[in-house]
Short mmCIF file of C-alpha atoms in Angstrom, two decimals:
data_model
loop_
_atom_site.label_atom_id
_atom_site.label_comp_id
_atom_site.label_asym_id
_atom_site.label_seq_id
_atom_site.Cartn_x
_atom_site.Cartn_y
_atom_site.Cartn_z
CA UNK A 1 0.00 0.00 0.00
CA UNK A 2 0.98 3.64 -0.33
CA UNK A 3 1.82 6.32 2.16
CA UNK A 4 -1.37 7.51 2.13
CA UNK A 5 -2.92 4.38 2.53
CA UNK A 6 -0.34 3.19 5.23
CA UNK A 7 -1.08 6.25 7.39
CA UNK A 8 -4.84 6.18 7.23
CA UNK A 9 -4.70 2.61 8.43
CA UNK A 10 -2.39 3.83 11.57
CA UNK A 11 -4.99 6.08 12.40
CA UNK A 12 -8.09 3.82 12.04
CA UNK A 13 -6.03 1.27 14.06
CA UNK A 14 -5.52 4.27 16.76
CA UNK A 15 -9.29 5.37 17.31
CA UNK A 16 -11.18 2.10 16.74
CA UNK A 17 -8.53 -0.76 17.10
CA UNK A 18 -7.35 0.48 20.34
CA UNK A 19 -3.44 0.48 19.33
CA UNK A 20 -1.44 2.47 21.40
CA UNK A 21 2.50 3.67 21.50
CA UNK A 22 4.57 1.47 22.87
CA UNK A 23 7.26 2.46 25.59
CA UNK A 24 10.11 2.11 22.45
CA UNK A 25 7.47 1.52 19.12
CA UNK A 26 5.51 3.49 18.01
CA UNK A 27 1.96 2.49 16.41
CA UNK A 28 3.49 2.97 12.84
CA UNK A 29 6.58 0.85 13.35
CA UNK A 30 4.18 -1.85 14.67
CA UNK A 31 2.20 -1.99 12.06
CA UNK A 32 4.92 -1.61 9.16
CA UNK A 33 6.75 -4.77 11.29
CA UNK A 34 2.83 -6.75 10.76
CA UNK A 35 2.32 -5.56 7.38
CA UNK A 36 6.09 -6.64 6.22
CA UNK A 37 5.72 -10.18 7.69
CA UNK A 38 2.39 -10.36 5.90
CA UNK A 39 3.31 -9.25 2.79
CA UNK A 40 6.65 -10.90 2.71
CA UNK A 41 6.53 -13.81 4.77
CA UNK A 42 9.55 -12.53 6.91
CA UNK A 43 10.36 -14.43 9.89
CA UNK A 44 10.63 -12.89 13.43
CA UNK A 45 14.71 -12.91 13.17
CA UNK A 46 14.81 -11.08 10.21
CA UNK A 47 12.52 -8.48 11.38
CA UNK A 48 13.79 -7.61 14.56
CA UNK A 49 17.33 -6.88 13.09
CA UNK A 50 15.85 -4.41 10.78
CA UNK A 51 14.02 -2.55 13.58
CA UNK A 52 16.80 -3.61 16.29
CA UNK A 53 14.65 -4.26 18.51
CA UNK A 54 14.25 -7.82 20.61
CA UNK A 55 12.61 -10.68 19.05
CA UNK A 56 9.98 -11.08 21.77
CA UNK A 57 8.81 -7.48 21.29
CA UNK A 58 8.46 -7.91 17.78
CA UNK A 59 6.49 -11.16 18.36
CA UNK A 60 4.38 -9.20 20.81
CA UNK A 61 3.27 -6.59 18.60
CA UNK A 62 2.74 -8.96 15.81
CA UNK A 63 0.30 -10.59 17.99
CA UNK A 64 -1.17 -7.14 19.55
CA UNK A 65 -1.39 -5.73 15.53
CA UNK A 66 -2.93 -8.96 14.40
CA UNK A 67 -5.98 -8.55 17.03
CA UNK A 68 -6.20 -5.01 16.39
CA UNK A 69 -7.09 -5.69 12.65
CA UNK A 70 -9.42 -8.58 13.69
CA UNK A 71 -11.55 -6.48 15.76
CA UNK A 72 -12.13 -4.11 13.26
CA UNK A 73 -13.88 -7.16 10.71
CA UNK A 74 -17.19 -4.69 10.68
CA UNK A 75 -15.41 -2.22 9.40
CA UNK A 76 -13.39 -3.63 6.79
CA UNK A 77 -16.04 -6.01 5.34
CA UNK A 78 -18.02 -4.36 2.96
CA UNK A 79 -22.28 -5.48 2.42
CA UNK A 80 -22.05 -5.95 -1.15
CA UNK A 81 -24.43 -3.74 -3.66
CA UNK A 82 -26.65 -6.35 -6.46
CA UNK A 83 -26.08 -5.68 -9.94
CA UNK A 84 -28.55 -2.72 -10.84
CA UNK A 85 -30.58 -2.33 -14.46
CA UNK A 86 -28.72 0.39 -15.18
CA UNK A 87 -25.14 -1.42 -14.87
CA UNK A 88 -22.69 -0.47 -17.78
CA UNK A 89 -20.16 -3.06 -16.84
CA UNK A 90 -20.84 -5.77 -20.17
CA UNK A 91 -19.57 -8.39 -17.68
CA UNK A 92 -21.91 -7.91 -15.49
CA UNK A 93 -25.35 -6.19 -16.99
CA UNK A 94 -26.94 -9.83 -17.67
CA UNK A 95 -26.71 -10.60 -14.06
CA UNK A 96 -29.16 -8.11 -12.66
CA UNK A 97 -29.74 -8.86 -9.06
CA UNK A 98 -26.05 -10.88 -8.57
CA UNK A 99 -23.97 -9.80 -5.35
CA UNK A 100 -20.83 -11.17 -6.85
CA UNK A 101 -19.15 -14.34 -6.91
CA UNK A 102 -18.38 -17.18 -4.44
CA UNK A 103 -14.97 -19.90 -4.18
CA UNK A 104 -12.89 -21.74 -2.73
CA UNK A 105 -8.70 -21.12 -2.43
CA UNK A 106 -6.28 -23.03 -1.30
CA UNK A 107 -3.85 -21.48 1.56
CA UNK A 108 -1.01 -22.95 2.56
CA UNK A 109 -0.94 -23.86 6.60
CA UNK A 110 1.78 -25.96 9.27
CA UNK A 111 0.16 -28.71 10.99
CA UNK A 112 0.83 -31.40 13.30
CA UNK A 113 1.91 -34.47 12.03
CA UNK A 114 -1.01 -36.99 13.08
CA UNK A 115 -3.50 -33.99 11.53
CA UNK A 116 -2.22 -33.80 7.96
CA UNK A 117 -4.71 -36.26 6.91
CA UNK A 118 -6.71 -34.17 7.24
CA UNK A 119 -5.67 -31.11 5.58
CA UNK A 120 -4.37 -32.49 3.15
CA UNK A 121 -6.22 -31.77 -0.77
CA UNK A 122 -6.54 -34.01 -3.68
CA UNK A 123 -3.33 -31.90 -5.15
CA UNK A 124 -1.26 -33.39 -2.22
CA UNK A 125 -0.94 -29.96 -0.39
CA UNK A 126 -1.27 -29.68 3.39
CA UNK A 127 -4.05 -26.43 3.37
CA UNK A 128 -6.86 -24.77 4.43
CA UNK A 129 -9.93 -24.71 1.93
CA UNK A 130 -10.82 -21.03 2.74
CA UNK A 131 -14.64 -20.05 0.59
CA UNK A 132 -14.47 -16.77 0.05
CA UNK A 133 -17.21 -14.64 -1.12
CA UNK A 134 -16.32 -11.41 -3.70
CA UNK A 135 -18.79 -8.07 -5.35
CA UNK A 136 -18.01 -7.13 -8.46
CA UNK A 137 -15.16 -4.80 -6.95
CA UNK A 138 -13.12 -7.45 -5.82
CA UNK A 139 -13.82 -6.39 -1.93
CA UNK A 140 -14.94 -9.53 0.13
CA UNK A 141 -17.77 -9.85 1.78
CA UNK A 142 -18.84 -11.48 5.13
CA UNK A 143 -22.01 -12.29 6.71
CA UNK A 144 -25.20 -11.29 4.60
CA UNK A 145 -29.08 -9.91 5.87
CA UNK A 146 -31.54 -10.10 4.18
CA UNK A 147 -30.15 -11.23 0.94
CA UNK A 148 -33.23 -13.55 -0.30
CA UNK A 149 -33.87 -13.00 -3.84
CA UNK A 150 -30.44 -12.55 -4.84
CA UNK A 151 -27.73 -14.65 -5.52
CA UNK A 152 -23.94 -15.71 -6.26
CA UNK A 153 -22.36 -16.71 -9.44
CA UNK A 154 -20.92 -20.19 -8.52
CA UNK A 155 -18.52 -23.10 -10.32
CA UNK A 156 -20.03 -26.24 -10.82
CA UNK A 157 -18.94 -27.65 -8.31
CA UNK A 158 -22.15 -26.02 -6.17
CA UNK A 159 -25.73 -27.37 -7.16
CA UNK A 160 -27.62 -24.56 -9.35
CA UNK A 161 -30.68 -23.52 -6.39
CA UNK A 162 -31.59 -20.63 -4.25
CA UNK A 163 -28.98 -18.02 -3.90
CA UNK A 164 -26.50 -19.69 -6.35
CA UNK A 165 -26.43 -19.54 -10.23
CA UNK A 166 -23.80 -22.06 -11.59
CA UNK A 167 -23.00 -22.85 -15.43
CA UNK A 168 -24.68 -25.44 -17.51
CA UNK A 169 -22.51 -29.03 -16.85
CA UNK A 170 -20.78 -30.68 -19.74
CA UNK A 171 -20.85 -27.50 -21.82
CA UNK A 172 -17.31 -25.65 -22.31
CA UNK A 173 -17.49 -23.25 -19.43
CA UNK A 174 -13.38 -21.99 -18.39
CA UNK A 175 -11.99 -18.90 -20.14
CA UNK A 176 -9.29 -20.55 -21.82
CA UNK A 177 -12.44 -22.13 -23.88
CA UNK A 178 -13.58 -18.57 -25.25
CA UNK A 179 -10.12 -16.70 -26.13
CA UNK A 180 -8.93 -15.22 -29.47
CA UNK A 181 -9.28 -17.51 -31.63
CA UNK A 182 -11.96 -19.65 -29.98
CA UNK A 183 -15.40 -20.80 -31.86
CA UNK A 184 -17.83 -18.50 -31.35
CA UNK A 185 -21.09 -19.53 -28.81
CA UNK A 186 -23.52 -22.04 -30.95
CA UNK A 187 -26.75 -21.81 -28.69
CA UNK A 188 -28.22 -20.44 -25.77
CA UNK A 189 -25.81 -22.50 -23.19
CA UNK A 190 -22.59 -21.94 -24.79
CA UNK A 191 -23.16 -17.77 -24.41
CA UNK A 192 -24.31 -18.20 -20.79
CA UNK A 193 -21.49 -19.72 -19.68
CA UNK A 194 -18.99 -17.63 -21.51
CA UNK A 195 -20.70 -14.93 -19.98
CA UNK A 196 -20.99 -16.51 -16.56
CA UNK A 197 -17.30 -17.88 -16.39
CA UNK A 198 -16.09 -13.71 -17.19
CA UNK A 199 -18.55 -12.47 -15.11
CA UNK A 200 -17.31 -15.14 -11.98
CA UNK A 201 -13.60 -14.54 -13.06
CA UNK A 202 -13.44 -11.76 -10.34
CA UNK A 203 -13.20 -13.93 -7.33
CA UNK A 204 -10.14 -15.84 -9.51
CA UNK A 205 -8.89 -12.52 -9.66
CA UNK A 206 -9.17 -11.45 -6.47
CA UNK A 207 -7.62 -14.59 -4.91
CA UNK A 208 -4.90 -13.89 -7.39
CA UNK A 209 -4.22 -10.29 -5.50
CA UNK A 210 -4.80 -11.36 -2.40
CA UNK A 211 -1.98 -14.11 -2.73
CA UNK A 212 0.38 -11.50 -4.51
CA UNK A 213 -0.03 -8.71 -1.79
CA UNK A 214 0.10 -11.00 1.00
CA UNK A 215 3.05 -13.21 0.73
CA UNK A 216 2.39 -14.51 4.03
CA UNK A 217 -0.43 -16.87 2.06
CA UNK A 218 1.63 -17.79 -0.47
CA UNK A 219 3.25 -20.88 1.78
CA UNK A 220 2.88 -22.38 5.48
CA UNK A 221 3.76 -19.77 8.17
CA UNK A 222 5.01 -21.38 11.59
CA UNK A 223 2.41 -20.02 13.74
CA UNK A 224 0.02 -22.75 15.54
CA UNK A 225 -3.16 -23.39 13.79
CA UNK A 226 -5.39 -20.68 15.13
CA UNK A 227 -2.96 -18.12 14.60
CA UNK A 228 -2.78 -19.17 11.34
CA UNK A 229 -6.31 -18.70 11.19
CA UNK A 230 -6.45 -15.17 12.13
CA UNK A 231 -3.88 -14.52 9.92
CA UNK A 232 -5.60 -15.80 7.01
CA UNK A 233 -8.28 -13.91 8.00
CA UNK A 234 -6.66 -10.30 8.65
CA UNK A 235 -5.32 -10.31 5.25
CA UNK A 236 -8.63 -10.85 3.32
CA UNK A 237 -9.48 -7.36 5.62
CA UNK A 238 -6.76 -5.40 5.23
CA UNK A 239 -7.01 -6.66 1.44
CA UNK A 240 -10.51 -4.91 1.27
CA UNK A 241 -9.17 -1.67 3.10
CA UNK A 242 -6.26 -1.41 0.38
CA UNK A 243 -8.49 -1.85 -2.32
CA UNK A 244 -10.79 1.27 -0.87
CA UNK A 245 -7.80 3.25 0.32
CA UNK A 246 -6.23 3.45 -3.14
CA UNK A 247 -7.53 4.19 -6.40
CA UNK A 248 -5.18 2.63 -8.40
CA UNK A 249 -3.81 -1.25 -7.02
CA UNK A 250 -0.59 -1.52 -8.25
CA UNK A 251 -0.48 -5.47 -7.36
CA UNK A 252 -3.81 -5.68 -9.50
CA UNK A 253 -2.31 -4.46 -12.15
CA UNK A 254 1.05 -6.66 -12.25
CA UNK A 255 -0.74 -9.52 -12.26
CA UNK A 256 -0.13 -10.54 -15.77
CA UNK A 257 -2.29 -13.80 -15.40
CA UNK A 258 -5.80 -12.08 -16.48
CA UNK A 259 -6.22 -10.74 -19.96
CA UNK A 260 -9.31 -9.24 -19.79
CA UNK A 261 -9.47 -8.47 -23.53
CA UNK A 262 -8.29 -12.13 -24.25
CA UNK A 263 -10.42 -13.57 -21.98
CA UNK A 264 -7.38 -15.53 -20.80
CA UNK A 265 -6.73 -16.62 -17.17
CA UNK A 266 -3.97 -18.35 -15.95
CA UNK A 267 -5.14 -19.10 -12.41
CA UNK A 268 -8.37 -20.54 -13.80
CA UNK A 269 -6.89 -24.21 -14.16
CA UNK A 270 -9.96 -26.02 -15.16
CA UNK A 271 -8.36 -28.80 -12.57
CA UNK A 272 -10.62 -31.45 -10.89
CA UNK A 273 -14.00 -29.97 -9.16
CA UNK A 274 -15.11 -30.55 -5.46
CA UNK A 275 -18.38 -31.15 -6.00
CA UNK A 276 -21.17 -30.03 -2.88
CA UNK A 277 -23.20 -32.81 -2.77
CA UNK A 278 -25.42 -32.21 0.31
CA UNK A 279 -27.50 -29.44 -1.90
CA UNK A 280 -29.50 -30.28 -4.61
CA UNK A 281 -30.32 -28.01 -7.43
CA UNK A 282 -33.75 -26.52 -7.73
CA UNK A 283 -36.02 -26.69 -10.57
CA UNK A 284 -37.09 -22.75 -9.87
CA UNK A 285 -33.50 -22.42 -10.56
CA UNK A 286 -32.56 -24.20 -13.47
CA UNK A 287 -35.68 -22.40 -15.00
CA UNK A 288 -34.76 -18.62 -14.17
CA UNK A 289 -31.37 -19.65 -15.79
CA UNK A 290 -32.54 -20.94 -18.65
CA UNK A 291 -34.95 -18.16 -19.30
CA UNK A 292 -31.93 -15.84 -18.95
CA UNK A 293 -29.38 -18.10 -21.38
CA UNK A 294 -32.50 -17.55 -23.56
CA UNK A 295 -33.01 -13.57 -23.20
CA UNK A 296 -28.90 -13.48 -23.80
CA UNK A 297 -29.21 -15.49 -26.75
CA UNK A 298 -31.81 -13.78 -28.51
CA UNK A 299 -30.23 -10.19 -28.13
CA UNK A 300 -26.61 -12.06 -29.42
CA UNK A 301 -28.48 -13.30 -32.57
CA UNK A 302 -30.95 -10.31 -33.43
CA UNK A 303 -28.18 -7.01 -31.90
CA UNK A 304 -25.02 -9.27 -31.42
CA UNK A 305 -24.90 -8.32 -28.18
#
């Protein structure tokens, strides 16, 4: 994050996360010493040699930081806005009434021995499987009121029913499917789930970010388990605060891996699904979406749009 950004967080911390000056650190050095070993993965050694200061009182203020950010989760998470008529964004203006998109990511996390069973994934990896919800600003979202009526764009891996739209099965859905190049959609199916898989690319994208600007996530930290936890969890918050605090997300934009224009995304894999199997789909659902395939095919043949 940027100066601005950096000091503007101090200060929040200050009033509402009840940081205070230490007798030797000051707020700001605290939280430059969190934010470093977040974003770089630095261990406690390394840090407290660039600060001189003892490697217990960097480990306390690690800890005293870390709670700091948790307790301000109400203001950080954001109550995400549905997709309005009047929405200009071409990814999005089919999806009236979405509130974003919803996933699962892989993180990284140190275990015990005798419970790596079971953490471990069908990729071999000893990890958390962290859902994560996104709007269509890449800000995650938390807990939801009130949200009946609207919904989430979701893989197929989640049955298609109330509050969840997913893509038609055994149709070519990932966005490596629809680059330059590509065949064109052939019916009603094929255009909703290119449009549903560029439209759902934003939580791909914002794991992608959140990985990049947080290094810490990137590979197993040393921490026990629940501090792990929190940590995991601070990150996808101060993620949201950068992305309000700065206009212009300079990680965002070095991510290489999305080609909007190509449609290309490297971090969508197209690997092997985890299926939900304790919801079924609805058939209210798999009506209202093929009503809308419909209503998106008709406009592509008669306007080509």
């Amino acid at each position: 994050m940027d100066r601005n950004a950096f000091g503007r967080l101090c200060i929040i911390l200050r009033e509402f996360g009840e940081l205070s000056d230490g007798r030797h650190v000051s707020v700001e050095q605290q939280v430059a010493m969190f934010l470093g070993i977040l974003a770089h993965h630095k261990k406690i050694r390394v840090v407290k040699f660039k600060y001189w200061r003892l490697g217990y009182i960097v480990s306390k203020y690690v800890h005293t930081v870390l709670r700091a950010v948790l307790k301000l989760y109400r203001t950080f998470w954001v109550v995400p806005d549905a997709v309005s008529e009047d929405c200009v964004d071409n990814r999005w203006n089919w999806f009236q009434g979405c509130l974003g998109a919803i996933d699962g990511t892989y993180i990284n996390v140190q275990v015990p021995i005798g419970h790596k069973p079971r953490y471990r994934s069908h990729k071999g990896q000893i990890c958390t499987n962290t859902l994560a919800a996104c709007d269509h600003y890449m800000r995650f979202v938390y807990v939801l009121a009130g949200w009946e009526g609207k919904y989430y764009l979701c893989d197929n891996g989640y049955a298609n029913s109330n509050g969840f739209l997913g893509p038609y099965k055994s149709v070519r859905y990932h966005l490596k499917e629809w680059g330059i190049g590509t065949e064109a959609p052939q019916n009603a199916r094929e255009l909703f789930n290119m449009r549903h898989s560029r439209a759902r690319n934003i939580i791909e994208r914002a794991f992608a970010v959140l990985k990049m600007r947080w290094g810490i996530l990137r590979s197993a930290c040393y921490y026990p388990l629940a501090i792990q936890t929190n940590i995991i969890l601070a990150c996808f918050l101060l993620d949201n605060y950068v992305r309000d605090a700065m206009p212009v997300d300079p990680v965002e934009q070095s991510i290489h891996g999305v080609d909007e224009n190509a449609g290309i995304n490297v971090y969508d894999d197209g690997g092997p699904v985890e299926y939900v199997e304790n919801v079924e789909p609805t058939n209210e659902w798999s009506a209202m979406r093929d009503e809308l395939a419909e209503s998106m095919w008709q406009s592509y043949v008669n306007h080509g749009v």
